[in-house]
Short mmCIF file of C-alpha atoms in Angstrom, two decimals:
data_model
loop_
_atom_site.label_atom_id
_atom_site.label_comp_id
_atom_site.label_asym_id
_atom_site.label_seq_id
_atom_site.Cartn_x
_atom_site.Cartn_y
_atom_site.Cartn_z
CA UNK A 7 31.38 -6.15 -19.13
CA UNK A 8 31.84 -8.07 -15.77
CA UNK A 9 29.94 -5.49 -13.81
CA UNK A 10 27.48 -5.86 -16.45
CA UNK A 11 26.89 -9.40 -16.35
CA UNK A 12 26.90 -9.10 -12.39
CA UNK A 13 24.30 -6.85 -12.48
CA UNK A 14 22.37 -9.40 -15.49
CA UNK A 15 22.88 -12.13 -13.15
CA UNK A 16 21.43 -9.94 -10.00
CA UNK A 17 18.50 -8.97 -11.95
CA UNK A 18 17.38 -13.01 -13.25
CA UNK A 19 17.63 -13.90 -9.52
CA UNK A 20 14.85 -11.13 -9.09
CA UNK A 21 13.11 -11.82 -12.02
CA UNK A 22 12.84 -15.50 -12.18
CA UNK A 23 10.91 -16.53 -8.53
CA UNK A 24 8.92 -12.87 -9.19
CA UNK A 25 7.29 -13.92 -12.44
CA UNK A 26 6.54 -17.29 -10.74
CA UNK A 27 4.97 -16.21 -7.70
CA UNK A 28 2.88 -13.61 -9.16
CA UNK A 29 1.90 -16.74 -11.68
CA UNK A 30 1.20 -18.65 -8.34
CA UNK A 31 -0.21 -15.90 -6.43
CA UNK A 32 -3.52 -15.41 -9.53
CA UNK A 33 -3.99 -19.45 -9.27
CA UNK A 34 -3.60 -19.33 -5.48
CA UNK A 35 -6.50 -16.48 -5.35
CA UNK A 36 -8.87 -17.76 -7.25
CA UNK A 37 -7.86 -21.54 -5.64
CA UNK A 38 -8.77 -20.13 -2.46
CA UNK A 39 -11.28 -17.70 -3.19
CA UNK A 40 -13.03 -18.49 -6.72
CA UNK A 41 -13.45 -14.80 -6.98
CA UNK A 42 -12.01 -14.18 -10.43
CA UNK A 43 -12.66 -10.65 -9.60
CA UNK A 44 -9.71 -10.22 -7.17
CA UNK A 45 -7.50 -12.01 -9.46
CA UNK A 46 -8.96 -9.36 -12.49
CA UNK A 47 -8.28 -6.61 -9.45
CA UNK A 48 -4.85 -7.84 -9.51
CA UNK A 49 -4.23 -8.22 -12.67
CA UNK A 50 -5.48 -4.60 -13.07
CA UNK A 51 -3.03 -2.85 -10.68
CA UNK A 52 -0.46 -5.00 -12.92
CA UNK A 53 -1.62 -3.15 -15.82
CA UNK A 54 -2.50 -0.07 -14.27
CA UNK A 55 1.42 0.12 -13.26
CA UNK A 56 2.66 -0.22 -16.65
CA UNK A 57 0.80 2.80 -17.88
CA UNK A 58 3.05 4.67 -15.02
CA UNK A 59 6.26 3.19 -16.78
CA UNK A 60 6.53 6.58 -18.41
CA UNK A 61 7.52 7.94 -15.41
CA UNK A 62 9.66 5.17 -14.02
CA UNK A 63 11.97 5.31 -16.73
CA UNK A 64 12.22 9.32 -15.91
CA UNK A 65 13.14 8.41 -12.36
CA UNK A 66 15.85 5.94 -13.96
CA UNK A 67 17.37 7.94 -15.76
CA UNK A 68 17.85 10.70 -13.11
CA UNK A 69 20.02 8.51 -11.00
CA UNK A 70 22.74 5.68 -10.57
CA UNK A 71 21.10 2.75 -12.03
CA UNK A 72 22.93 0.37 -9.57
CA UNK A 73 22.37 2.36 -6.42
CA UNK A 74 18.71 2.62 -7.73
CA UNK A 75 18.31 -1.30 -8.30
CA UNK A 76 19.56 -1.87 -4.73
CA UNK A 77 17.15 0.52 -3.56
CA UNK A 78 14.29 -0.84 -5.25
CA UNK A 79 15.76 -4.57 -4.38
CA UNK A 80 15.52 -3.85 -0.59
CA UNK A 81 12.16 -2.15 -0.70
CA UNK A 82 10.76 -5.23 -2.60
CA UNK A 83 12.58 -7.70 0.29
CA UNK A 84 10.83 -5.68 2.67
CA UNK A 85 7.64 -6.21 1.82
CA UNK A 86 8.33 -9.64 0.72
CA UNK A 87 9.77 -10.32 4.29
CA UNK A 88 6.54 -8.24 5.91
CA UNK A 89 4.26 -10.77 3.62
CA UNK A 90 6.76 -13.78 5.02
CA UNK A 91 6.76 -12.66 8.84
CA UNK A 92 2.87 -11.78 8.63
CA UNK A 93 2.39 -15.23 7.37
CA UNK A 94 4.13 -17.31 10.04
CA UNK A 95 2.15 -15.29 12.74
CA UNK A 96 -1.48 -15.28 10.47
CA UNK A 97 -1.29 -18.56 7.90
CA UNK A 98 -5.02 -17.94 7.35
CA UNK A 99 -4.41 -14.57 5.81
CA UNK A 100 -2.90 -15.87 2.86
CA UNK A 101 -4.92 -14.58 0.28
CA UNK A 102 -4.57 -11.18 1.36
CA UNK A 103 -0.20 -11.78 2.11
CA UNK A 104 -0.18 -12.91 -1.66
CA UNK A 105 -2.23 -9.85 -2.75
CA UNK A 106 0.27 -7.75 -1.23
CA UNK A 107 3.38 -8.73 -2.06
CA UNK A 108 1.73 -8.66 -5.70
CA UNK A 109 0.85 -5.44 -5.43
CA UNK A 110 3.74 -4.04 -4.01
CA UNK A 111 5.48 -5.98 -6.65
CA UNK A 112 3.60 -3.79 -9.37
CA UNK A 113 4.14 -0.30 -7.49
CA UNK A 114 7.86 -1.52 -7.42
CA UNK A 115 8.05 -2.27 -11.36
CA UNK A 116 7.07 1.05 -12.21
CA UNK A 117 10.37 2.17 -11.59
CA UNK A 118 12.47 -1.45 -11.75
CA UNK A 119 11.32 -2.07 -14.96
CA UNK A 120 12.02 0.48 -17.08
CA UNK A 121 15.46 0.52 -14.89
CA UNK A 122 16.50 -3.28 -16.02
CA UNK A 123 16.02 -1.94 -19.63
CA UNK A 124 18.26 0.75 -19.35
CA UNK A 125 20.87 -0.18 -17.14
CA UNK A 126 23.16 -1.90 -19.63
CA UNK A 127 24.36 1.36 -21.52
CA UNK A 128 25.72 2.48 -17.77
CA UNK A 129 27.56 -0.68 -17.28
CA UNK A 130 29.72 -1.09 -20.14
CA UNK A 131 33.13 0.45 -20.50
CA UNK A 132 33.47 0.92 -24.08
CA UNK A 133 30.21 1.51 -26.38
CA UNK A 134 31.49 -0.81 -28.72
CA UNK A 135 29.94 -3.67 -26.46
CA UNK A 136 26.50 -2.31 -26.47
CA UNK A 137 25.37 -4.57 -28.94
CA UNK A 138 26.75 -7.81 -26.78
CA UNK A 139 25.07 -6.24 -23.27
CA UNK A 140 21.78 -5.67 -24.93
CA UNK A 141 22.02 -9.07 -25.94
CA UNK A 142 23.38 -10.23 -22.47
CA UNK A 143 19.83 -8.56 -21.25
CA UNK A 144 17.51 -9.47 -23.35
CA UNK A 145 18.42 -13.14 -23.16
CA UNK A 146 18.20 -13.39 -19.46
CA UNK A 147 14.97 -11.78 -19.34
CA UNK A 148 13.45 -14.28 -21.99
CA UNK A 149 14.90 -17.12 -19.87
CA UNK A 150 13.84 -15.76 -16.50
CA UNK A 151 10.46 -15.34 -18.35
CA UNK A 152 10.60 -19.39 -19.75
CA UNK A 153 12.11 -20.62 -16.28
CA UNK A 154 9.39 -18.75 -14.05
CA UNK A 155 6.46 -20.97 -15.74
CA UNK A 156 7.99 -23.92 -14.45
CA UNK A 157 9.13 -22.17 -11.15
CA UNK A 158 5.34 -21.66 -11.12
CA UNK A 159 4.20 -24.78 -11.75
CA UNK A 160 6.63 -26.06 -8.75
CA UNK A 161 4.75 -23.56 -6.95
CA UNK A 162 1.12 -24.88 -7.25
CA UNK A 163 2.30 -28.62 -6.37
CA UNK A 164 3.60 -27.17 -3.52
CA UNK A 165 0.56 -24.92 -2.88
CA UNK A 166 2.19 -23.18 0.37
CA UNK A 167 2.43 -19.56 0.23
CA UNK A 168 5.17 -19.27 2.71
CA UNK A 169 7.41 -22.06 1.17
CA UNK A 170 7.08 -19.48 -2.21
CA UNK A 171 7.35 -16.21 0.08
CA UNK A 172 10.16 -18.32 1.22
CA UNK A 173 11.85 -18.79 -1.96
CA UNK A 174 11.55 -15.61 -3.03
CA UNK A 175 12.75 -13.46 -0.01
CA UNK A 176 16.13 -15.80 -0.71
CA UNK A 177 16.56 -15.05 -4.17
CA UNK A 178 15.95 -11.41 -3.72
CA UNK A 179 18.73 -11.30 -1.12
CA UNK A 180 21.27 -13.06 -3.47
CA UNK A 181 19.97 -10.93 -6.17
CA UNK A 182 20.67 -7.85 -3.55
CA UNK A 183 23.95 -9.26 -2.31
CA UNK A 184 24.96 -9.28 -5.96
CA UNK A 185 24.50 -5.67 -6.37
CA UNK A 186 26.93 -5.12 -4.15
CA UNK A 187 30.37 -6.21 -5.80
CA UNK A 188 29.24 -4.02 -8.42
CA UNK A 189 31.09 0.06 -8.33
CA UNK A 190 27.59 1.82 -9.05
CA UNK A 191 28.01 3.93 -12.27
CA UNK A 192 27.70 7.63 -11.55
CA UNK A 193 23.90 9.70 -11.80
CA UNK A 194 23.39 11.73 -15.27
CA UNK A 195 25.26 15.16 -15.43
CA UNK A 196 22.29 16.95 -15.61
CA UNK A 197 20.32 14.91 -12.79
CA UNK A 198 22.61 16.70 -10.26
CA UNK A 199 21.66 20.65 -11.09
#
């Protein structure tokens, strides 16, 4: 159950600044912009990306989940730390940093998502704790999900891109960090034929 609630903890610390700059990133848009139809364009890859879930959560269950979530962690601080570095050199290119990390973001979740929700079955030693590590996910999801509107909120006082880029390049290397003191559980039997 430890490596469980490792991973749990790992995955709020990527959830929680996520939800609340992609919250920031539609107001920041249309702030700077007042096109709503980038933000719609935005929120349409979002939604475009779940449809593709499907086939995220046959990727997920083809391999480690742990060794997947650190690969998916690190390509999502890459392009977070692109967005950052592009930033610093551009400020004035905001608009278009945000819209990339949020995209990127969405690609990402295709496979992340469908991941988080299926990662707790791996974890646990005994499947008599199933019901408890369910729970143990689905509770930090609903409070990443509560905490990010706030986180958001912070975010629009603040109105500075980078400061958020900022914020959430940090939490996504905790979250990645994490990931590490955990023994990845082993790929599917019949992934490896």
């Amino acid at each position: 159950m430890k490596r469980l609630k490792t991973a749990v903890l790992s995955d709020f610390l990527n959830d929680l600044p996520l939800g609340a700059f992609i919250t920031y990133a539609y107001w920041y848009v249309y702030h700077q912009t007042h096109n709503q139809g980038i933000v719609s364009m935005l929120g349409t890859i979002a939604m475009i990306a779940l449809l593709f879930a499907i086939l995220g959560g046959y990727i997920s269950d083809k391999y480690s989940k742990i060794k997947l979530m650190r690969f998916l962690i690190l390509i999502r601080f890459i392009f977070i730390a692109l967005g950052t570095i592009f930033l610093v050199f551009k400020p004035k290119m905001g608009v278009a940093v945000v819209c990339f990390v949020v995209i990127a973001s969405s690609v990402i979740n295709i496979i992340y998502n469908p991941l988080t929700e299926a990662f707790a079955p791996a974890l646990i030693d005994n499947d008599k704790e199933l019901i408890e590590a369910n729970s143990w996910v689905s509770l930090a999801n609903n409070i990443a999900t509560i905490i990010s509107s706030g986180l958001a909120t912070i975010f629009v006082t603040i109105n500075r891109p980078l400061i958020s880029l900022v914020i959430l390049l940090v939490a996504v290397i905790i979250s990645y960090i994490l990931l590490g003191f955990i023994k990845p559980d082993t790929a599917p039997v019949h992934a490896r034929l």
